[in-house]
Amino acid sequence: MYRIGKEEIDAVAKVIETKDFFKINNSLHEAENAEEDIKKIFDVKHAIMMTSGHGALVSALIAMGVGPGDEVIVPAYTYIATAMAVVAAGAMPVIAEADETLTICPKDIEKKITKHTKAIMPVHIQGFPCNMDAIMEIAKKHNLLVLEDACQADGGTFHGKRLGTIGNAGALSFNFYKIVSAGEGGALLTNDKNIFDRALIYHDSSAVAYFGDQLSDVDSMLFCGNEYRANEILSAIMREQFKRMDGILADLRANKKYISDAIADICEIVPSNDIEGDCGTTLPIRFESYEKACAFANAEGINGTVPYDTGKHVYKNWTPIMTKTGALNPLMDPFKMEANKDIVPDYRDDMCPKTLDLLSKTAYISINPDWTKEELDAMVETIKKALN
Ligand SMILES: Cc1ncc(COP(=O)(O)O)c(C=O)c1O
């Protein structure tokens, strides 16, 4: 979370004063209003506010018809929740390499496609936009669905389009670590009415048919799903956060550019698929070795991180995935299901060597949107000293 203040406090107070917090049939309709805000800001036909980004990913996969017998290609560098969403849908995550940009490698996606592949999940990790042109072309060529995991990239763009709106569906997260946040929360975005209808049912299956008039325009049959219904307080906070979003992004991008321009001649900045659309949260620098990346990240005043050491963001640390433990009850475990018996992947720690190499030779500097010119200049000096 970057910015929050009186506007959010007032919005929450208004909801509390109504004593009426349930999403449907209430006084303020903040969840529905937040969905309308998203539709306008992201230029997308349908949006569903949810309790989490993971909930939005699972709902999207189910709504896209992904299930047992299907493979879904995910990047080797993403938070474990991406791969877990695939398992929650009953399908098998197939892990693809990252490329120089640290986002999923389109060439490796093509190598990983089999007759069982149903979908690709590009992840705009750290707010770095994936090469959506290449990914959409591959999807078209092989008749695959695309679910964008934009959980680390709220509001970012690729060639002018908001991340999460280019594929068949997209997911945002509003948890504490995100660009805009209510502590927890998420949203599903799609231009596809069929995906929207099914996700609407899946994300709130106990209430959607019984409260209000939510299914009047829905064509899908009813089925048992989950409970990811957003509440009014979360939604009221997010409505204020959406108003701040483009300002936060503009300041993050400007500060990232200021520092990048000042150091571009003395280090290798990791390339971007679209620097204009990049969220600007992280400045990635490439080094010759892991040791050099660590030395830089740990240098005085840098407060950096080496993505290789960011735990559950690196596939080899996805313990329940790597050990193929898809559920507590073995009968519900997709890794043990009959429908998946021919497609259970052979996960190995060294299966994506290029990703591990790139992650180990990179160091991140976190960008603060509220740095003053003096603080930026001081940061540039600190970085120059650490690079020496
Ligand atoms: C890439 C990615 N996908 C999915 C998620 C899940 O989001 P949430 O925590 O809102 O469920 C996260 C959360 O950090 C994430 O970073």
mmCIF file of C-alpha atoms and ligand atoms in Angstrom:
data_model
loop_
_atom_site.group_PDB
_atom_site.id
_atom_site.type_symbol
_atom_site.label_atom_id
_atom_site.label_comp_id
_atom_site.label_asym_id
_atom_site.label_seq_id
_atom_site.Cartn_x
_atom_site.Cartn_y
_atom_site.Cartn_z
ATOM 1 C CA MET A 1 0.000 0.000 0.000
ATOM 2 C CA TYR A 2 1.366 3.388 -0.951
ATOM 3 C CA ARG A 3 -1.225 6.030 -0.087
ATOM 4 C CA ILE A 4 -4.289 6.074 2.143
ATOM 5 C CA GLY A 5 -5.949 8.817 4.177
ATOM 6 C CA LYS A 6 -9.023 10.728 5.206
ATOM 7 C CA GLU A 7 -10.965 9.911 2.046
ATOM 8 C CA GLU A 8 -10.838 6.190 2.845
ATOM 9 C CA ILE A 9 -11.695 6.843 6.507
ATOM 10 C CA ASP A 10 -14.747 8.903 5.499
ATOM 11 C CA ALA A 11 -15.857 6.295 2.962
ATOM 12 C CA VAL A 12 -15.669 3.531 5.581
ATOM 13 C CA ALA A 13 -17.480 5.712 8.142
ATOM 14 C CA LYS A 14 -20.346 6.215 5.701
ATOM 15 C CA VAL A 15 -20.713 2.451 5.251
ATOM 16 C CA ILE A 16 -20.605 1.834 9.007
ATOM 17 C CA GLU A 17 -23.241 4.492 9.630
ATOM 18 C CA THR A 18 -25.677 2.586 7.390
ATOM 19 C CA LYS A 19 -25.264 -0.584 9.552
ATOM 20 C CA ASP A 20 -25.886 -2.341 6.257
ATOM 21 C CA PHE A 21 -22.750 -4.041 4.900
ATOM 22 C CA PHE A 22 -23.959 -6.925 2.771
ATOM 23 C CA LYS A 23 -23.133 -6.592 -0.923
ATOM 24 C CA ILE A 24 -26.674 -7.051 -2.175
ATOM 25 C CA ASN A 25 -29.827 -5.064 -1.334
ATOM 26 C CA ASN A 26 -28.022 -2.529 0.803
ATOM 27 C CA SER A 27 -28.085 1.239 0.995
ATOM 28 C CA LEU A 28 -24.824 2.382 -0.559
ATOM 29 C CA HIS A 29 -24.076 -0.371 -3.115
ATOM 30 C CA GLU A 30 -20.334 0.202 -2.753
ATOM 31 C CA ALA A 31 -19.326 -3.203 -4.195
ATOM 32 C CA GLU A 32 -21.484 -2.635 -7.251
ATOM 33 C CA ASN A 33 -20.195 0.942 -7.523
ATOM 34 C CA ALA A 34 -16.607 -0.329 -7.311
ATOM 35 C CA GLU A 35 -17.369 -2.743 -10.154
ATOM 36 C CA GLU A 36 -18.706 0.156 -12.233
ATOM 37 C CA ASP A 37 -15.558 2.178 -11.399
ATOM 38 C CA ILE A 38 -13.351 -0.706 -12.560
ATOM 39 C CA LYS A 39 -15.282 -1.064 -15.802
ATOM 40 C CA LYS A 40 -14.701 2.612 -16.605
ATOM 41 C CA ILE A 41 -11.097 2.916 -15.410
ATOM 42 C CA PHE A 42 -9.929 -0.359 -16.967
ATOM 43 C CA ASP A 43 -12.136 -0.051 -20.050
ATOM 44 C CA VAL A 44 -13.529 -3.559 -19.639
ATOM 45 C CA LYS A 45 -17.079 -4.860 -20.061
ATOM 46 C CA HIS A 46 -17.397 -6.909 -16.858
ATOM 47 C CA ALA A 47 -15.833 -6.748 -13.399
ATOM 48 C CA ILE A 48 -16.450 -8.663 -10.177
ATOM 49 C CA MET A 49 -15.094 -7.438 -6.865
ATOM 50 C CA MET A 50 -13.773 -10.354 -4.782
ATOM 51 C CA THR A 51 -12.186 -11.108 -1.442
ATOM 52 C CA SER A 52 -8.770 -11.860 -2.994
ATOM 53 C CA GLY A 53 -6.706 -12.042 -6.160
ATOM 54 C CA HIS A 54 -6.461 -15.813 -5.764
ATOM 55 C CA GLY A 55 -10.269 -15.991 -5.639
ATOM 56 C CA ALA A 56 -10.406 -14.010 -8.881
ATOM 57 C CA LEU A 57 -7.871 -16.340 -10.544
ATOM 58 C CA VAL A 58 -9.677 -19.523 -9.506
ATOM 59 C CA SER A 59 -13.072 -18.096 -10.504
ATOM 60 C CA ALA A 60 -11.677 -17.089 -13.900
ATOM 61 C CA LEU A 61 -10.144 -20.517 -14.557
ATOM 62 C CA ILE A 62 -13.364 -22.313 -13.605
ATOM 63 C CA ALA A 63 -15.387 -19.880 -15.700
ATOM 64 C CA MET A 64 -13.061 -20.446 -18.667
ATOM 65 C CA GLY A 65 -13.875 -24.155 -18.409
ATOM 66 C CA VAL A 66 -10.428 -25.209 -17.147
ATOM 67 C CA GLY A 67 -10.470 -28.429 -15.119
ATOM 68 C CA PRO A 68 -9.087 -31.971 -14.730
ATOM 69 C CA GLY A 69 -7.350 -33.175 -17.888
ATOM 70 C CA ASP A 70 -6.112 -29.668 -18.757
ATOM 71 C CA GLU A 71 -2.642 -28.170 -18.637
ATOM 72 C CA VAL A 72 -2.175 -24.475 -17.901
ATOM 73 C CA ILE A 73 1.168 -22.815 -18.629
ATOM 74 C CA VAL A 74 2.423 -20.591 -15.792
ATOM 75 C CA PRO A 75 5.753 -18.771 -15.416
ATOM 76 C CA ALA A 76 8.597 -20.114 -13.269
ATOM 77 C CA TYR A 77 8.833 -16.686 -11.672
ATOM 78 C CA THR A 78 5.544 -15.784 -9.996
ATOM 79 C CA TYR A 79 4.002 -15.974 -6.569
ATOM 80 C CA ILE A 80 2.904 -19.534 -5.729
ATOM 81 C CA ALA A 81 -0.761 -18.404 -5.734
ATOM 82 C CA THR A 82 -0.729 -18.421 -9.571
ATOM 83 C CA ALA A 83 0.119 -22.132 -9.768
ATOM 84 C CA MET A 84 -2.133 -22.959 -6.808
ATOM 85 C CA ALA A 85 -5.094 -21.410 -8.620
ATOM 86 C CA VAL A 86 -4.544 -23.895 -11.462
ATOM 87 C CA VAL A 87 -4.541 -26.804 -8.989
ATOM 88 C CA ALA A 88 -7.644 -25.401 -7.274
ATOM 89 C CA ALA A 89 -9.371 -25.650 -10.656
ATOM 90 C CA GLY A 90 -8.325 -29.326 -10.899
ATOM 91 C CA ALA A 91 -5.791 -28.743 -13.700
ATOM 92 C CA MET A 92 -2.009 -29.184 -13.968
ATOM 93 C CA PRO A 93 0.367 -26.196 -13.860
ATOM 94 C CA VAL A 94 3.091 -26.516 -16.500
ATOM 95 C CA ILE A 95 6.022 -24.260 -15.680
ATOM 96 C CA ALA A 96 7.662 -22.095 -18.356
ATOM 97 C CA GLU A 97 10.895 -20.094 -18.253
ATOM 98 C CA ALA A 98 11.135 -16.341 -17.806
ATOM 99 C CA ASP A 99 13.024 -14.347 -20.438
ATOM 100 C CA GLU A 100 15.387 -11.368 -20.090
ATOM 101 C CA THR A 101 12.456 -9.185 -18.947
ATOM 102 C CA LEU A 102 11.774 -11.611 -16.045
ATOM 103 C CA THR A 103 8.253 -12.195 -17.395
ATOM 104 C CA ILE A 104 7.105 -15.430 -19.054
ATOM 105 C CA CYS A 105 9.140 -16.316 -22.161
ATOM 106 C CA PRO A 106 6.877 -16.566 -25.260
ATOM 107 C CA LYS A 107 9.333 -18.966 -26.945
ATOM 108 C CA ASP A 108 9.245 -21.297 -23.970
ATOM 109 C CA ILE A 109 5.436 -21.108 -23.865
ATOM 110 C CA GLU A 110 5.417 -22.520 -27.407
ATOM 111 C CA LYS A 111 7.789 -25.313 -26.369
ATOM 112 C CA LYS A 112 5.512 -26.266 -23.457
ATOM 113 C CA ILE A 113 2.285 -26.517 -25.477
ATOM 114 C CA THR A 114 0.846 -30.037 -25.804
ATOM 115 C CA LYS A 115 -2.510 -31.385 -26.944
ATOM 116 C CA HIS A 116 -3.651 -31.023 -23.298
ATOM 117 C CA THR A 117 -2.858 -27.297 -22.994
ATOM 118 C CA LYS A 118 -5.980 -25.252 -22.374
ATOM 119 C CA ALA A 119 -4.698 -21.891 -21.168
ATOM 120 C CA ILE A 120 -1.706 -19.624 -20.595
ATOM 121 C CA MET A 121 -1.353 -17.503 -17.478
ATOM 122 C CA PRO A 122 1.037 -14.604 -18.097
ATOM 123 C CA VAL A 123 1.935 -12.858 -14.839
ATOM 124 C CA HIS A 124 2.866 -9.161 -14.828
ATOM 125 C CA ILE A 125 5.286 -9.800 -12.020
ATOM 126 C CA GLN A 126 6.539 -6.773 -10.027
ATOM 127 C CA GLY A 127 4.427 -4.658 -12.380
ATOM 128 C CA PHE A 128 6.591 -5.627 -15.394
ATOM 129 C CA PRO A 129 4.204 -6.073 -18.364
ATOM 130 C CA CYS A 130 4.443 -9.403 -20.186
ATOM 131 C CA ASN A 131 4.840 -9.408 -23.959
ATOM 132 C CA MET A 132 1.094 -9.635 -24.515
ATOM 133 C CA ASP A 133 1.359 -9.246 -28.311
ATOM 134 C CA ALA A 134 3.457 -12.403 -28.580
ATOM 135 C CA ILE A 135 1.363 -14.278 -26.005
ATOM 136 C CA MET A 136 -1.962 -13.426 -27.666
ATOM 137 C CA GLU A 137 -0.568 -14.495 -31.021
ATOM 138 C CA ILE A 138 0.552 -17.857 -29.626
ATOM 139 C CA ALA A 139 -2.854 -18.295 -27.968
ATOM 140 C CA LYS A 140 -4.631 -17.551 -31.234
ATOM 141 C CA LYS A 141 -2.401 -19.906 -33.215
ATOM 142 C CA HIS A 142 -2.959 -22.803 -30.792
ATOM 143 C CA ASN A 143 -6.544 -21.953 -29.827
ATOM 144 C CA LEU A 144 -5.705 -21.375 -26.149
ATOM 145 C CA LEU A 145 -7.300 -19.181 -23.499
ATOM 146 C CA VAL A 146 -5.327 -16.456 -21.717
ATOM 147 C CA LEU A 147 -5.792 -15.489 -18.073
ATOM 148 C CA GLU A 148 -3.626 -12.525 -17.069
ATOM 149 C CA ASP A 149 -2.448 -12.526 -13.485
ATOM 150 C CA ALA A 150 -2.164 -8.778 -12.899
ATOM 151 C CA CYS A 151 -2.177 -9.186 -9.109
ATOM 152 C CA GLN A 152 1.173 -7.354 -8.832
ATOM 153 C CA ALA A 153 0.310 -4.812 -11.503
ATOM 154 C CA ASP A 154 -2.933 -2.977 -10.653
ATOM 155 C CA GLY A 155 -3.405 -0.260 -13.268
ATOM 156 C CA GLY A 156 -0.333 -1.025 -15.398
ATOM 157 C CA THR A 157 -0.643 -1.140 -19.187
ATOM 158 C CA PHE A 158 0.778 -2.882 -22.254
ATOM 159 C CA HIS A 159 0.683 -0.776 -25.439
ATOM 160 C CA GLY A 160 -1.924 1.453 -23.799
ATOM 161 C CA LYS A 161 -4.292 -1.301 -22.641
ATOM 162 C CA ARG A 162 -4.710 -1.998 -18.944
ATOM 163 C CA LEU A 163 -3.061 -5.212 -17.768
ATOM 164 C CA GLY A 164 -5.739 -7.814 -17.073
ATOM 165 C CA THR A 165 -7.949 -6.706 -19.973
ATOM 166 C CA ILE A 166 -5.972 -8.067 -22.936
ATOM 167 C CA GLY A 167 -6.486 -11.808 -22.430
ATOM 168 C CA ASN A 168 -9.817 -13.620 -22.049
ATOM 169 C CA ALA A 169 -9.838 -12.635 -18.375
ATOM 170 C CA GLY A 170 -7.606 -10.974 -15.798
ATOM 171 C CA ALA A 171 -7.198 -10.822 -12.040
ATOM 172 C CA LEU A 172 -6.191 -7.951 -9.750
ATOM 173 C CA SER A 173 -5.202 -8.168 -6.087
ATOM 174 C CA PHE A 174 -5.795 -5.514 -3.464
ATOM 175 C CA ASN A 175 -3.861 -7.158 -0.658
ATOM 176 C CA PHE A 176 -1.609 -5.068 1.560
ATOM 177 C CA TYR A 177 1.426 -5.274 -0.745
ATOM 178 C CA LYS A 178 -0.306 -4.034 -3.875
ATOM 179 C CA ILE A 179 -0.335 -0.694 -5.688
ATOM 180 C CA VAL A 180 -3.862 -0.005 -4.468
ATOM 181 C CA SER A 181 -5.110 -1.857 -1.423
ATOM 182 C CA ALA A 182 -7.791 -2.413 1.168
ATOM 183 C CA GLY A 183 -5.610 -4.855 3.126
ATOM 184 C CA GLU A 184 -7.222 -7.717 1.222
ATOM 185 C CA GLY A 185 -9.374 -7.937 -1.890
ATOM 186 C CA GLY A 186 -9.295 -8.638 -5.585
ATOM 187 C CA ALA A 187 -11.217 -8.329 -8.822
ATOM 188 C CA LEU A 188 -11.902 -10.327 -11.954
ATOM 189 C CA LEU A 189 -11.941 -8.503 -15.293
ATOM 190 C CA THR A 190 -13.301 -9.839 -18.570
ATOM 191 C CA ASN A 191 -14.903 -8.750 -21.824
ATOM 192 C CA ASP A 192 -16.478 -12.193 -22.230
ATOM 193 C CA LYS A 193 -20.090 -12.448 -21.040
ATOM 194 C CA ASN A 194 -19.895 -16.235 -20.712
ATOM 195 C CA ILE A 195 -16.815 -16.040 -18.462
ATOM 196 C CA PHE A 196 -18.484 -13.289 -16.429
ATOM 197 C CA ASP A 197 -21.708 -15.279 -15.939
ATOM 198 C CA ARG A 198 -19.924 -18.403 -14.753
ATOM 199 C CA ALA A 199 -17.477 -16.469 -12.552
ATOM 200 C CA LEU A 200 -20.378 -14.605 -10.982
ATOM 201 C CA ILE A 201 -21.924 -17.928 -9.979
ATOM 202 C CA TYR A 202 -18.654 -19.577 -8.914
ATOM 203 C CA HIS A 203 -17.422 -16.646 -6.800
ATOM 204 C CA ASP A 204 -20.565 -16.453 -4.673
ATOM 205 C CA SER A 205 -22.452 -19.652 -5.248
ATOM 206 C CA SER A 206 -24.454 -19.700 -2.025
ATOM 207 C CA ALA A 207 -25.787 -16.163 -2.329
ATOM 208 C CA VAL A 208 -25.850 -15.200 -5.973
ATOM 209 C CA ALA A 209 -29.064 -17.024 -6.764
ATOM 210 C CA TYR A 210 -30.878 -16.086 -3.585
ATOM 211 C CA PHE A 211 -30.141 -12.405 -2.950
ATOM 212 C CA GLY A 212 -31.367 -9.690 -5.233
ATOM 213 C CA ASP A 213 -31.759 -9.961 -8.929
ATOM 214 C CA GLN A 214 -28.217 -10.973 -9.792
ATOM 215 C CA LEU A 215 -29.001 -13.759 -12.236
ATOM 216 C CA SER A 216 -31.616 -11.970 -14.329
ATOM 217 C CA ASP A 217 -29.198 -11.571 -17.248
ATOM 218 C CA VAL A 218 -27.103 -14.722 -16.640
ATOM 219 C CA ASP A 219 -27.189 -17.570 -19.150
ATOM 220 C CA SER A 220 -25.155 -20.201 -17.278
ATOM 221 C CA MET A 221 -26.675 -23.054 -15.280
ATOM 222 C CA LEU A 222 -26.283 -22.879 -11.489
ATOM 223 C CA PHE A 223 -23.474 -24.978 -9.983
ATOM 224 C CA CYS A 224 -21.721 -25.279 -6.619
ATOM 225 C CA GLY A 225 -18.781 -22.963 -6.270
ATOM 226 C CA ASN A 226 -17.042 -20.904 -3.666
ATOM 227 C CA GLU A 227 -17.479 -17.804 -1.516
ATOM 228 C CA TYR A 228 -15.334 -14.876 -2.585
ATOM 229 C CA ARG A 229 -18.022 -12.184 -2.194
ATOM 230 C CA ALA A 230 -16.577 -8.723 -1.518
ATOM 231 C CA ASN A 231 -17.988 -6.658 1.330
ATOM 232 C CA GLU A 232 -18.995 -3.024 1.428
ATOM 233 C CA ILE A 233 -16.103 -1.782 3.574
ATOM 234 C CA LEU A 234 -13.469 -3.313 1.298
ATOM 235 C CA SER A 235 -15.287 -1.879 -1.711
ATOM 236 C CA ALA A 236 -15.657 1.599 -0.213
ATOM 237 C CA ILE A 237 -11.909 1.722 0.490
ATOM 238 C CA MET A 238 -11.122 0.485 -3.008
ATOM 239 C CA ARG A 239 -13.294 3.170 -4.623
ATOM 240 C CA GLU A 240 -11.045 5.794 -3.007
ATOM 241 C CA GLN A 241 -7.921 3.803 -3.857
ATOM 242 C CA PHE A 242 -8.928 3.660 -7.547
ATOM 243 C CA LYS A 243 -9.053 7.473 -7.539
ATOM 244 C CA ARG A 244 -5.444 7.486 -6.314
ATOM 245 C CA MET A 245 -4.210 4.719 -8.634
ATOM 246 C CA ASP A 246 -3.081 6.657 -11.710
ATOM 247 C CA GLY A 247 -1.422 9.316 -9.533
ATOM 248 C CA ILE A 248 0.522 6.638 -7.652
ATOM 249 C CA LEU A 249 1.544 5.009 -10.945
ATOM 250 C CA ALA A 250 2.606 8.329 -12.502
ATOM 251 C CA ASP A 251 4.820 9.130 -9.488
ATOM 252 C CA LEU A 252 6.277 5.606 -9.340
ATOM 253 C CA ARG A 253 7.089 5.733 -13.048
ATOM 254 C CA ALA A 254 8.583 9.237 -12.862
ATOM 255 C CA ASN A 255 10.789 8.292 -9.906
ATOM 256 C CA LYS A 256 11.876 5.043 -11.534
ATOM 257 C CA LYS A 257 12.745 6.954 -14.715
ATOM 258 C CA TYR A 258 14.666 9.617 -12.797
ATOM 259 C CA ILE A 259 16.874 7.006 -11.162
ATOM 260 C CA SER A 260 17.168 4.820 -14.289
ATOM 261 C CA ASP A 261 18.268 7.798 -16.410
ATOM 262 C CA ALA A 262 20.879 8.758 -13.829
ATOM 263 C CA ILE A 263 22.472 5.298 -13.685
ATOM 264 C CA ALA A 264 21.815 3.883 -17.164
ATOM 265 C CA ASP A 265 25.432 4.448 -18.259
ATOM 266 C CA ILE A 266 27.004 2.659 -15.332
ATOM 267 C CA CYS A 267 24.903 -0.507 -14.998
ATOM 268 C CA GLU A 268 22.646 -2.864 -16.927
ATOM 269 C CA ILE A 269 18.985 -2.157 -16.320
ATOM 270 C CA VAL A 270 16.741 -5.153 -17.010
ATOM 271 C CA PRO A 271 14.802 -4.560 -20.269
ATOM 272 C CA SER A 272 11.032 -4.047 -20.282
ATOM 273 C CA ASN A 273 8.347 -5.151 -22.741
ATOM 274 C CA ASP A 274 6.759 -1.700 -22.334
ATOM 275 C CA ILE A 275 8.466 0.770 -20.026
ATOM 276 C CA GLU A 276 5.611 3.284 -20.423
ATOM 277 C CA GLY A 277 3.127 0.758 -19.062
ATOM 278 C CA ASP A 278 5.437 -0.693 -16.397
ATOM 279 C CA CYS A 279 4.018 0.038 -12.937
ATOM 280 C CA GLY A 280 7.322 1.487 -11.731
ATOM 281 C CA THR A 281 7.321 -0.281 -8.370
ATOM 282 C CA THR A 282 10.713 -1.908 -8.876
ATOM 283 C CA LEU A 283 13.954 -0.951 -10.593
ATOM 284 C CA PRO A 284 15.710 -4.189 -11.644
ATOM 285 C CA ILE A 285 19.482 -4.161 -12.280
ATOM 286 C CA ARG A 286 21.388 -7.079 -13.772
ATOM 287 C CA PHE A 287 24.815 -8.168 -12.491
ATOM 288 C CA GLU A 288 27.472 -10.630 -13.632
ATOM 289 C CA SER A 289 26.904 -12.977 -10.714
ATOM 290 C CA TYR A 290 24.672 -13.800 -7.745
ATOM 291 C CA GLU A 291 27.435 -12.616 -5.401
ATOM 292 C CA LYS A 292 27.572 -9.200 -7.085
ATOM 293 C CA ALA A 293 23.760 -8.878 -7.060
ATOM 294 C CA CYS A 294 23.695 -9.740 -3.324
ATOM 295 C CA ALA A 295 26.530 -7.344 -2.536
ATOM 296 C CA PHE A 296 24.629 -4.540 -4.247
ATOM 297 C CA ALA A 297 21.276 -5.395 -2.621
ATOM 298 C CA ASN A 298 22.919 -5.451 0.820
ATOM 299 C CA ALA A 299 25.016 -2.321 0.343
ATOM 300 C CA GLU A 300 24.376 0.524 2.778
ATOM 301 C CA GLY A 301 21.172 2.452 2.029
ATOM 302 C CA ILE A 302 20.044 0.257 -0.890
ATOM 303 C CA ASN A 303 17.608 -2.001 0.972
ATOM 304 C CA GLY A 304 17.470 -4.151 -2.127
ATOM 305 C CA THR A 305 16.352 -7.696 -2.839
ATOM 306 C CA VAL A 306 17.649 -10.410 -5.124
ATOM 307 C CA PRO A 307 14.562 -12.043 -6.663
ATOM 308 C CA TYR A 308 16.226 -15.472 -6.478
ATOM 309 C CA ASP A 309 15.889 -15.136 -2.684
ATOM 310 C CA THR A 310 12.213 -14.133 -2.609
ATOM 311 C CA GLY A 311 10.937 -17.523 -1.443
ATOM 312 C CA LYS A 312 7.554 -18.468 -2.839
ATOM 313 C CA HIS A 313 8.034 -16.326 -5.957
ATOM 314 C CA VAL A 314 10.494 -18.871 -7.383
ATOM 315 C CA TYR A 315 9.030 -22.166 -8.660
ATOM 316 C CA LYS A 316 11.543 -24.407 -6.886
ATOM 317 C CA ASN A 317 10.236 -23.122 -3.531
ATOM 318 C CA TRP A 318 6.557 -23.859 -4.315
ATOM 319 C CA THR A 319 6.567 -26.773 -1.864
ATOM 320 C CA PRO A 320 2.983 -28.114 -2.273
ATOM 321 C CA ILE A 321 3.309 -27.854 -6.068
ATOM 322 C CA MET A 322 6.806 -29.360 -6.290
ATOM 323 C CA THR A 323 5.772 -32.224 -3.969
ATOM 324 C CA LYS A 324 2.486 -32.619 -5.884
ATOM 325 C CA THR A 325 0.288 -32.217 -2.835
ATOM 326 C CA GLY A 326 -2.841 -30.755 -4.362
ATOM 327 C CA ALA A 327 -5.330 -31.314 -1.538
ATOM 328 C CA LEU A 328 -5.645 -32.697 1.978
ATOM 329 C CA ASN A 329 -8.042 -35.399 0.862
ATOM 330 C CA PRO A 330 -6.263 -37.582 -1.762
ATOM 331 C CA LEU A 331 -9.514 -38.127 -3.659
ATOM 332 C CA MET A 332 -9.734 -34.377 -4.217
ATOM 333 C CA ASP A 333 -6.066 -34.035 -5.220
ATOM 334 C CA PRO A 334 -5.709 -33.080 -8.908
ATOM 335 C CA PHE A 335 -2.194 -34.603 -8.948
ATOM 336 C CA LYS A 336 -3.806 -37.984 -8.182
ATOM 337 C CA MET A 337 -6.920 -37.708 -10.316
ATOM 338 C CA GLU A 338 -7.583 -40.248 -13.059
ATOM 339 C CA ALA A 339 -8.238 -37.448 -15.569
ATOM 340 C CA ASN A 340 -4.732 -36.083 -14.973
ATOM 341 C CA LYS A 341 -2.845 -39.381 -14.881
ATOM 342 C CA ASP A 342 -1.059 -38.816 -18.200
ATOM 343 C CA ILE A 343 -0.233 -35.153 -17.635
ATOM 344 C CA VAL A 344 1.201 -34.889 -14.115
ATOM 345 C CA PRO A 345 4.372 -32.847 -14.711
ATOM 346 C CA ASP A 346 7.819 -34.012 -13.722
ATOM 347 C CA TYR A 347 8.768 -31.030 -11.561
ATOM 348 C CA ARG A 348 12.487 -30.706 -10.801
ATOM 349 C CA ASP A 349 14.417 -27.953 -9.009
ATOM 350 C CA ASP A 350 16.619 -27.419 -12.074
ATOM 351 C CA MET A 351 13.859 -27.522 -14.700
ATOM 352 C CA CYS A 352 14.016 -23.788 -15.500
ATOM 353 C CA PRO A 353 17.752 -22.975 -15.407
ATOM 354 C CA LYS A 354 17.475 -19.751 -17.381
ATOM 355 C CA THR A 355 14.962 -18.297 -14.905
ATOM 356 C CA LEU A 356 17.141 -19.251 -11.935
ATOM 357 C CA ASP A 357 20.189 -17.730 -13.603
ATOM 358 C CA LEU A 358 18.390 -14.455 -14.401
ATOM 359 C CA LEU A 359 16.819 -14.184 -10.944
ATOM 360 C CA SER A 360 20.132 -14.851 -9.210
ATOM 361 C CA LYS A 361 21.930 -12.140 -11.203
ATOM 362 C CA THR A 362 19.318 -9.428 -10.623
ATOM 363 C CA ALA A 363 18.856 -6.999 -7.755
ATOM 364 C CA TYR A 364 15.754 -4.887 -7.154
ATOM 365 C CA ILE A 365 15.482 -1.414 -5.728
ATOM 366 C CA SER A 366 11.980 -0.640 -4.458
ATOM 367 C CA ILE A 367 10.701 2.686 -5.746
ATOM 368 C CA ASN A 368 8.767 5.039 -3.479
ATOM 369 C CA PRO A 369 6.229 7.303 -5.220
ATOM 370 C CA ASP A 370 6.602 9.919 -2.482
ATOM 371 C CA TRP A 371 10.358 10.493 -2.731
ATOM 372 C CA THR A 372 11.239 14.196 -3.005
ATOM 373 C CA LYS A 373 13.807 15.485 -5.528
ATOM 374 C CA GLU A 374 16.391 15.594 -2.690
ATOM 375 C CA GLU A 375 15.604 12.006 -1.707
ATOM 376 C CA LEU A 376 15.858 10.886 -5.330
ATOM 377 C CA ASP A 377 19.239 12.575 -5.711
ATOM 378 C CA ALA A 378 20.425 10.980 -2.481
ATOM 379 C CA MET A 379 19.217 7.578 -3.750
ATOM 380 C CA VAL A 380 21.111 8.056 -7.015
ATOM 381 C CA GLU A 381 24.302 8.813 -5.072
ATOM 382 C CA THR A 382 23.778 5.776 -2.831
ATOM 383 C CA ILE A 383 23.285 3.545 -5.896
ATOM 384 C CA LYS A 384 26.383 4.965 -7.639
ATOM 385 C CA LYS A 385 28.433 4.290 -4.532
ATOM 386 C CA ALA A 386 27.075 0.733 -4.223
ATOM 387 C CA LEU A 387 27.803 0.032 -7.896
ATOM 388 C CA ASN A 388 31.434 1.069 -7.516
HETATM 389 C C1 LIG B 1 1.328 -12.833 -8.807
HETATM 390 C C2 LIG B 1 0.265 -13.032 -7.764
HETATM 391 N N1 LIG B 1 -0.825 -13.760 -8.069
HETATM 392 C C3 LIG B 1 -1.804 -13.967 -7.180
HETATM 393 C C4 LIG B 1 -1.739 -13.439 -5.915
HETATM 394 C C5 LIG B 1 -2.858 -13.690 -4.950
HETATM 395 O O1 LIG B 1 -3.436 -12.485 -4.509
HETATM 396 P P1 LIG B 1 -4.214 -12.451 -3.099
HETATM 397 O O2 LIG B 1 -3.197 -12.394 -2.018
HETATM 398 O O3 LIG B 1 -5.029 -11.200 -3.194
HETATM 399 O O4 LIG B 1 -5.039 -13.681 -3.066
HETATM 400 C C6 LIG B 1 -0.621 -12.700 -5.537
HETATM 401 C C7 LIG B 1 -0.528 -12.160 -4.175
HETATM 402 O O5 LIG B 1 0.390 -11.590 -3.708
HETATM 403 C C8 LIG B 1 0.411 -12.480 -6.481
HETATM 404 O O6 LIG B 1 1.503 -11.784 -6.182
#
